[in-house]
C-alpha cells in the first residue's frame, strides 16, 4: 500500500494542509532501491520518509488521521471520522493511494459534526505502464467521476488495506496475531537484548496462545493478547524496545504494507535508532512505504535522498496557527548541500521558538 497525497482541512487542527509523497525524477545511485510502483518505473513515490518538526506541529496527529481513515475504510465505523473534527464544525479530507494493484484511488470525505452527516466520494484511474503519479492525478481531477459511496461498500471498492502504526502514547496494544513466530522471536531477542543484556531469554509460551515470555532471573514479562504485562519492571527504553521489535517483526513478516512509526525512540540511544531504521529500510519491499517521525537530528546524517526528509512547521497567520510541510529537496538543490546545516540554521522553520525562555536566562529582575 502506498499513500501519494493527503489533504486535511479542519481535521485534528490541520487547516488547508497538504502533504505529497511523489518525487519528480529518478535519483541515480540512491541508497533506497525501487522507489516506484513495481513494474511502473515512472510512477515514483517516496518509499521512506523521515518526518521532523518541533513539538505540537502535527507529526502524531498526521498519523492518527491516516490510521482513522484506513480503519474507517475497513470497518465503516463513522465515529472514527467524526472524532477527527471539532464539534459543530465541518471538516474534510482527501487521500490518493495505491492498494495492491495498478489503480490510483482518490477517497474524499466531508464531515459535518453539527448535523451528524458524512459525505463520501471516491474515484479511480488505471495506472499505465508509462504513467507518472502526476499524470494519473490530473486524470482524477479533470476526467474521473467522483462517485458517492456508503461506508459499508468502501472495503469492497478499495480492497484489503495492509498497514501498521506504532504510537507510544495512543497505541497500547501490541498486535502479534498473524506474525511469523520465528521472526518475532528472533527480532525480540535481538532488539531487547541490545537494549538490556539481561533480557536475552525470550521464548514462545507453550501454554498461552500468541504469547511470548521474556525472562530476567526469577521475573517473567509476558506479551499476551496484544498487551505487555508487568511492563513496570522494564526501563522506559526497554519497554519502547518491545514495541519497536514487534513493529520491525511486522515489517519482516509482510505482507505489503504502509508503516507509520511515530517517535518510538525517545528513550533509546541515537545510534541504535539509526541502526534499527536502517534495518527497516533494508527490509522495505516493493509497493511498501514507511513514514518515520523523530526529533533525533543525528538522523539527518543518513545517506538518504533529500526527498526523504520532510519538516512540519506551525506558524501564525492573522492570529491563527497553521501547520505546513517543507521538503528538503525543494530547498536544497545541490548534492553538496547539507540537510543538517540547513536544519541547524532553521532553513525549514522547523525549530521551536524558544524566545519565551529568554526571561528565565536573564533572571526575574528584568520582569519586575
Short mmCIF file of C-alpha atoms in Angstrom, two decimals:
data_model
loop_
_atom_site.label_atom_id
_atom_site.label_comp_id
_atom_site.label_asym_id
_atom_site.label_seq_id
_atom_site.Cartn_x
_atom_site.Cartn_y
_atom_site.Cartn_z
CA UNK A 1 0.00 0.00 0.00
CA UNK A 2 1.26 3.46 -0.91
CA UNK A 3 -0.03 6.90 0.09
CA UNK A 4 0.63 9.51 -2.59
CA UNK A 5 -1.12 12.63 -1.33
CA UNK A 6 -3.16 13.75 1.66
CA UNK A 7 -5.14 16.92 2.28
CA UNK A 8 -6.74 17.77 5.62
CA UNK A 9 -8.99 20.70 6.48
CA UNK A 10 -10.29 21.28 10.00
CA UNK A 11 -9.12 17.80 10.92
CA UNK A 12 -7.09 17.35 14.14
CA UNK A 13 -6.07 21.01 13.99
CA UNK A 14 -4.90 20.89 10.37
CA UNK A 15 -6.29 23.66 8.14
CA UNK A 16 -5.76 23.63 4.38
CA UNK A 17 -2.93 21.16 4.93
CA UNK A 18 -1.42 19.12 2.11
CA UNK A 19 1.44 16.62 2.08
CA UNK A 20 2.65 14.85 -1.03
CA UNK A 21 4.77 11.71 -1.36
CA UNK A 22 5.74 11.73 -5.03
CA UNK A 23 9.05 12.98 -6.40
CA UNK A 24 9.75 14.32 -9.89
CA UNK A 25 12.76 12.46 -11.24
CA UNK A 26 14.77 9.31 -10.68
CA UNK A 27 17.73 9.62 -8.32
CA UNK A 28 20.90 7.99 -9.63
CA UNK A 29 22.66 5.61 -7.22
CA UNK A 30 20.09 6.12 -4.49
CA UNK A 31 20.52 4.07 -1.33
CA UNK A 32 16.77 3.36 -1.45
CA UNK A 33 16.03 0.79 -4.14
CA UNK A 34 12.94 0.65 -6.34
CA UNK A 35 11.28 3.90 -5.27
CA UNK A 36 8.48 3.38 -7.71
CA UNK A 37 5.40 1.23 -8.16
CA UNK A 38 6.51 -2.27 -9.17
CA UNK A 39 6.57 -2.59 -12.99
CA UNK A 40 5.65 1.11 -13.27
CA UNK A 41 9.07 2.86 -13.09
CA UNK A 42 7.65 6.29 -13.90
CA UNK A 43 5.15 6.11 -11.05
CA UNK A 44 7.61 7.33 -8.41
CA UNK A 45 6.83 7.58 -4.72
CA UNK A 46 8.81 8.35 -1.59
CA UNK A 47 9.38 4.95 -0.12
CA UNK A 48 10.84 6.09 3.20
CA UNK A 49 10.15 9.49 4.73
CA UNK A 50 11.81 10.92 7.82
CA UNK A 51 9.32 13.44 9.19
CA UNK A 52 10.64 16.02 11.64
CA UNK A 53 9.37 19.14 13.34
CA UNK A 54 9.05 20.86 16.70
CA UNK A 55 6.61 19.65 19.34
CA UNK A 56 2.91 20.21 18.55
CA UNK A 57 3.48 20.55 14.81
CA UNK A 58 1.29 17.56 13.98
CA UNK A 59 3.58 14.57 13.44
CA UNK A 60 1.47 12.32 15.65
CA UNK A 61 -1.83 13.86 14.53
CA UNK A 62 -0.95 13.22 10.89
CA UNK A 63 -0.53 9.53 11.60
CA UNK A 64 -3.71 9.46 13.71
CA UNK A 65 -5.66 10.90 10.79
CA UNK A 66 -4.32 8.30 8.37
CA UNK A 67 -4.94 5.48 10.83
CA UNK A 68 -8.55 6.52 11.36
CA UNK A 69 -9.17 6.86 7.63
CA UNK A 70 -7.75 3.38 6.97
CA UNK A 71 -9.69 1.83 9.84
CA UNK A 72 -12.87 3.51 8.65
CA UNK A 73 -12.43 2.03 5.17
CA UNK A 74 -12.13 -1.41 6.70
CA UNK A 75 -14.92 -1.10 9.26
CA UNK A 76 -17.38 1.56 8.07
CA UNK A 77 -17.45 2.91 11.65
CA UNK A 78 -18.30 6.60 11.15
CA UNK A 79 -17.31 7.57 14.71
CA UNK A 80 -13.68 7.20 13.59
CA UNK A 81 -14.19 10.20 11.30
CA UNK A 82 -16.50 12.27 13.49
CA UNK A 83 -13.91 12.20 16.29
CA UNK A 84 -11.35 13.88 13.99
CA UNK A 85 -13.43 17.06 13.67
CA UNK A 86 -14.34 19.58 16.37
CA UNK A 87 -18.00 19.69 17.49
CA UNK A 88 -20.40 21.83 15.43
CA UNK A 89 -17.92 22.34 12.61
CA UNK A 90 -17.24 20.87 9.19
CA UNK A 91 -14.00 19.10 8.30
CA UNK A 92 -12.79 17.30 5.21
CA UNK A 93 -10.00 15.15 3.84
CA UNK A 94 -8.86 13.67 0.56
CA UNK A 95 -6.30 10.90 0.14
CA UNK A 96 -4.72 9.46 -3.02
CA UNK A 97 -3.37 5.94 -2.61
CA UNK A 98 -2.49 2.71 -4.37
CA UNK A 99 -3.67 -0.53 -2.79
CA UNK A 100 -2.25 -3.75 -4.18
CA UNK A 101 -2.95 -3.17 -7.86
CA UNK A 102 -2.31 -0.76 -10.71
CA UNK A 103 -5.10 1.62 -9.76
CA UNK A 104 -4.80 5.05 -8.19
CA UNK A 105 -7.70 5.77 -5.85
CA UNK A 106 -8.90 9.11 -4.53
CA UNK A 107 -11.07 8.97 -1.44
CA UNK A 108 -12.67 12.13 -0.06
CA UNK A 109 -14.99 12.91 2.83
CA UNK A 110 -16.84 15.92 4.20
CA UNK A 111 -17.60 15.52 7.90
CA UNK A 112 -20.34 17.73 9.36
CA UNK A 113 -20.39 17.26 13.13
CA UNK A 114 -23.18 19.78 13.70
CA UNK A 115 -25.65 17.90 11.51
CA UNK A 116 -24.15 14.46 12.17
CA UNK A 117 -23.59 13.87 8.47
CA UNK A 118 -20.76 12.46 6.37
CA UNK A 119 -20.49 12.67 2.58
CA UNK A 120 -18.13 10.12 1.00
CA UNK A 121 -16.82 10.13 -2.56
CA UNK A 122 -14.22 8.17 -4.46
CA UNK A 123 -12.71 7.98 -7.93
CA UNK A 124 -10.12 5.75 -9.55
CA UNK A 125 -7.93 5.55 -12.64
CA UNK A 126 -5.79 2.80 -14.10
CA UNK A 127 -2.02 3.31 -13.87
CA UNK A 128 -0.50 2.71 -17.29
CA UNK A 129 2.99 1.33 -17.84
CA UNK A 130 4.42 4.79 -18.57
CA UNK A 131 2.21 6.83 -16.26
CA UNK A 132 3.54 9.12 -13.56
CA UNK A 133 1.59 9.91 -10.41
CA UNK A 134 1.14 13.46 -11.63
CA UNK A 135 -0.42 12.27 -14.88
CA UNK A 136 -2.81 9.94 -13.06
CA UNK A 137 -3.72 12.62 -10.50
CA UNK A 138 -4.53 15.01 -13.33
CA UNK A 139 -6.88 12.42 -14.84
CA UNK A 140 -8.61 12.06 -11.49
CA UNK A 141 -9.02 15.83 -11.17
CA UNK A 142 -10.13 16.56 -14.72
CA UNK A 143 -11.83 13.47 -16.08
CA UNK A 144 -12.74 10.95 -13.38
CA UNK A 145 -16.23 10.99 -11.97
CA UNK A 146 -16.40 11.21 -8.18
CA UNK A 147 -18.81 8.51 -7.02
CA UNK A 148 -20.83 8.92 -3.84
CA UNK A 149 -20.44 5.91 -1.58
CA UNK A 150 -21.82 4.41 1.61
CA UNK A 151 -19.40 3.37 4.40
CA UNK A 152 -20.22 -0.32 4.12
CA UNK A 153 -19.07 -0.60 0.47
CA UNK A 154 -15.64 1.01 0.83
CA UNK A 155 -13.80 -2.17 1.79
CA UNK A 156 -15.18 -3.83 -1.32
CA UNK A 157 -14.21 -0.85 -3.50
CA UNK A 158 -10.63 -0.42 -2.24
CA UNK A 159 -9.81 -3.97 -1.22
CA UNK A 160 -7.94 -5.04 1.90
CA UNK A 161 -5.64 -2.30 3.25
CA UNK A 162 -2.49 -3.52 4.97
CA UNK A 163 -0.99 -1.06 7.44
CA UNK A 164 0.87 -0.92 10.72
CA UNK A 165 1.12 2.07 13.08
CA UNK A 166 3.21 2.46 16.21
CA UNK A 167 2.46 5.16 18.80
CA UNK A 168 3.90 5.18 22.33
CA UNK A 169 1.13 7.47 23.59
CA UNK A 170 -2.00 6.22 21.84
CA UNK A 171 -1.34 2.59 20.88
CA UNK A 172 -1.41 0.44 24.00
CA UNK A 173 -1.78 -2.93 22.29
CA UNK A 174 0.94 -5.00 20.70
CA UNK A 175 -0.77 -6.88 17.89
CA UNK A 176 1.15 -10.08 17.18
CA UNK A 177 -1.56 -12.33 15.76
CA UNK A 178 -0.71 -13.49 12.26
CA UNK A 179 3.01 -12.74 12.53
CA UNK A 180 5.59 -15.41 11.86
CA UNK A 181 6.60 -16.58 15.32
CA UNK A 182 10.19 -17.41 14.41
CA UNK A 183 10.72 -13.89 13.01
CA UNK A 184 9.09 -12.23 16.00
CA UNK A 185 11.10 -14.33 18.44
CA UNK A 186 14.37 -13.56 16.67
CA UNK A 187 13.56 -9.84 16.47
CA UNK A 188 12.56 -9.61 20.13
CA UNK A 189 15.79 -11.30 21.20
CA UNK A 190 17.93 -9.01 19.06
CA UNK A 191 16.29 -5.69 19.94
CA UNK A 192 15.57 -6.28 23.63
CA UNK A 193 18.91 -7.99 24.18
CA UNK A 194 20.68 -4.98 22.67
CA UNK A 195 18.87 -2.57 24.99
CA UNK A 196 19.15 -4.73 28.10
CA UNK A 197 21.69 -7.62 28.05
CA UNK A 198 19.89 -9.27 30.97
CA UNK A 199 16.85 -9.94 28.75
CA UNK A 200 18.20 -12.35 26.16
CA UNK A 201 15.95 -15.21 27.31
CA UNK A 202 12.85 -14.80 25.15
CA UNK A 203 10.64 -17.75 24.28
CA UNK A 204 7.25 -18.67 22.86
CA UNK A 205 4.74 -19.60 25.55
CA UNK A 206 3.74 -23.27 25.40
CA UNK A 207 0.54 -22.68 27.35
CA UNK A 208 -0.74 -19.30 26.12
CA UNK A 209 -1.81 -18.65 22.54
CA UNK A 210 0.06 -15.93 20.63
CA UNK A 211 2.14 -15.16 23.72
CA UNK A 212 5.85 -14.67 24.40
CA UNK A 213 7.75 -14.74 27.66
CA UNK A 214 10.75 -12.53 28.46
CA UNK A 215 12.73 -13.76 31.45
CA UNK A 216 15.13 -12.00 33.78
CA UNK A 217 16.29 -14.28 36.59
CA UNK A 218 13.10 -15.01 38.54
CA UNK A 219 10.94 -12.44 36.74
CA UNK A 220 8.75 -13.13 33.73
CA UNK A 221 7.46 -10.38 31.43
CA UNK A 222 4.65 -11.70 29.26
CA UNK A 223 3.33 -10.44 25.93
CA UNK A 224 -0.20 -11.83 25.81
CA UNK A 225 -3.33 -10.92 23.83
CA UNK A 226 -1.62 -7.85 22.44
CA UNK A 227 -0.53 -6.47 25.82
CA UNK A 228 2.78 -6.27 27.64
CA UNK A 229 2.08 -7.48 31.18
CA UNK A 230 4.06 -6.15 34.19
CA UNK A 231 5.60 -3.52 31.95
CA UNK A 232 6.64 -1.58 35.06
CA UNK A 233 9.62 -3.90 35.68
CA UNK A 234 11.24 -2.69 32.44
CA UNK A 235 13.06 0.56 31.87
CA UNK A 236 11.37 3.08 29.58
CA UNK A 237 13.87 2.37 26.82
CA UNK A 238 13.44 -1.40 27.05
CA UNK A 239 9.64 -1.10 27.07
CA UNK A 240 9.92 1.03 23.94
CA UNK A 241 12.18 -1.66 22.54
CA UNK A 242 9.45 -4.28 22.85
CA UNK A 243 7.12 -2.09 20.79
CA UNK A 244 9.86 -1.44 18.25
CA UNK A 245 10.73 -5.12 17.96
CA UNK A 246 7.11 -6.03 17.23
CA UNK A 247 6.80 -3.22 14.68
CA UNK A 248 10.02 -4.37 12.99
CA UNK A 249 8.90 -8.01 13.05
CA UNK A 250 5.70 -6.95 11.31
CA UNK A 251 7.78 -5.43 8.51
CA UNK A 252 9.89 -8.58 8.24
CA UNK A 253 6.81 -10.81 8.18
CA UNK A 254 4.87 -8.92 5.47
CA UNK A 255 2.53 -8.57 3.64
CA UNK A 256 3.00 -5.45 1.51
CA UNK A 257 2.07 -2.62 3.86
CA UNK A 258 2.07 1.02 4.83
CA UNK A 259 4.05 1.70 8.02
CA UNK A 260 3.95 4.71 10.36
CA UNK A 261 6.45 4.74 13.24
CA UNK A 262 5.93 7.74 15.49
CA UNK A 263 8.70 8.84 17.87
CA UNK A 264 9.31 5.38 19.23
CA UNK A 265 12.94 6.01 20.19
CA UNK A 266 12.70 8.86 22.70
CA UNK A 267 14.35 6.75 25.43
CA UNK A 268 16.81 4.91 23.19
CA UNK A 269 20.33 5.89 22.15
CA UNK A 270 20.54 7.67 18.82
CA UNK A 271 22.98 5.18 17.29
CA UNK A 272 20.52 2.36 18.00
CA UNK A 273 17.71 4.36 16.42
CA UNK A 274 19.76 4.92 13.27
CA UNK A 275 20.72 1.27 13.03
CA UNK A 276 17.17 -0.05 13.51
CA UNK A 277 15.87 2.46 10.97
CA UNK A 278 18.49 1.09 8.58
CA UNK A 279 17.16 -2.43 9.12
CA UNK A 280 13.63 -1.18 8.46
CA UNK A 281 14.83 0.49 5.28
CA UNK A 282 16.65 -2.62 4.09
CA UNK A 283 13.50 -4.69 4.54
CA UNK A 284 11.01 -2.40 2.83
CA UNK A 285 9.57 -4.43 -0.01
CA UNK A 286 8.13 -3.39 -3.35
CA UNK A 287 5.00 -1.28 -3.03
CA UNK A 288 5.61 -0.62 0.67
CA UNK A 289 6.09 2.71 2.41
CA UNK A 290 7.47 3.89 5.75
CA UNK A 291 6.88 7.23 7.49
CA UNK A 292 9.25 7.63 10.42
CA UNK A 293 8.86 10.60 12.77
CA UNK A 294 11.70 11.65 15.06
CA UNK A 295 13.35 14.52 16.94
CA UNK A 296 16.79 12.93 16.57
CA UNK A 297 18.92 15.28 14.46
CA UNK A 298 21.53 12.52 14.03
CA UNK A 299 19.07 11.00 11.52
CA UNK A 300 19.92 13.93 9.25
CA UNK A 301 23.34 12.37 8.67
CA UNK A 302 21.90 9.28 7.00
CA UNK A 303 22.85 8.86 3.35
CA UNK A 304 19.30 9.22 2.03
CA UNK A 305 17.93 11.18 -0.93
CA UNK A 306 16.94 14.71 0.06
CA UNK A 307 13.35 13.98 -0.91
CA UNK A 308 13.24 11.53 2.00
CA UNK A 309 13.24 14.38 4.52
CA UNK A 310 10.16 16.47 5.28
CA UNK A 311 9.64 19.07 8.01
CA UNK A 312 6.41 20.17 9.66
CA UNK A 313 6.19 23.72 10.94
CA UNK A 314 3.50 25.73 12.72
CA UNK A 315 3.22 29.46 12.17
CA UNK A 316 0.64 32.14 12.97
CA UNK A 317 -1.26 33.86 10.14
CA UNK A 318 -3.78 36.55 11.09
CA UNK A 319 -3.83 35.22 14.63
CA UNK A 320 -4.45 31.62 13.56
CA UNK A 321 -1.84 28.88 13.71
CA UNK A 322 -1.44 26.70 10.62
CA UNK A 323 0.71 23.64 10.01
CA UNK A 324 2.56 23.37 6.72
CA UNK A 325 5.18 21.00 5.36
CA UNK A 326 8.51 21.78 3.73
CA UNK A 327 10.53 19.25 1.73
CA UNK A 328 14.32 19.29 1.86
CA UNK A 329 14.51 18.58 -1.88
CA UNK A 330 12.59 21.80 -2.66
CA UNK A 331 15.20 23.93 -0.90
CA UNK A 332 18.49 22.05 -1.20
CA UNK A 333 19.22 21.51 -4.88
CA UNK A 334 22.95 20.68 -4.88
CA UNK A 335 24.41 17.32 -3.92
CA UNK A 336 26.78 19.09 -1.55
CA UNK A 337 24.01 20.88 0.38
CA UNK A 338 23.89 19.67 3.98
CA UNK A 339 20.49 18.88 5.46
CA UNK A 340 21.91 19.04 8.99
CA UNK A 341 23.36 22.50 8.36
CA UNK A 342 20.06 23.66 6.90
CA UNK A 343 18.15 22.42 9.95
CA UNK A 344 20.62 23.95 12.40
CA UNK A 345 20.20 27.28 10.59
CA UNK A 346 16.41 26.81 10.65
CA UNK A 347 16.06 26.95 6.88
CA UNK A 348 12.88 24.88 7.15
CA UNK A 349 11.46 26.92 10.07
CA UNK A 350 11.16 23.64 11.95
CA UNK A 351 12.97 24.57 15.17
CA UNK A 352 10.94 25.58 18.23
CA UNK A 353 10.67 29.27 19.11
CA UNK A 354 12.47 29.43 22.44
CA UNK A 355 12.30 33.21 22.89
CA UNK A 356 9.98 32.84 25.91
CA UNK A 357 12.86 31.21 27.77
CA UNK A 358 14.90 34.41 27.49
CA UNK A 359 13.38 35.87 30.66
CA UNK A 360 14.46 32.82 32.63
CA UNK A 361 18.04 33.20 31.47
CA UNK A 362 18.03 36.96 32.22
CA UNK A 363 16.54 36.50 35.66
CA UNK A 364 13.32 37.76 37.21
CA UNK A 365 14.55 41.26 37.99
CA UNK A 366 14.01 42.42 34.39
CA UNK A 367 10.36 41.36 34.61
CA UNK A 368 9.58 43.27 37.80
#
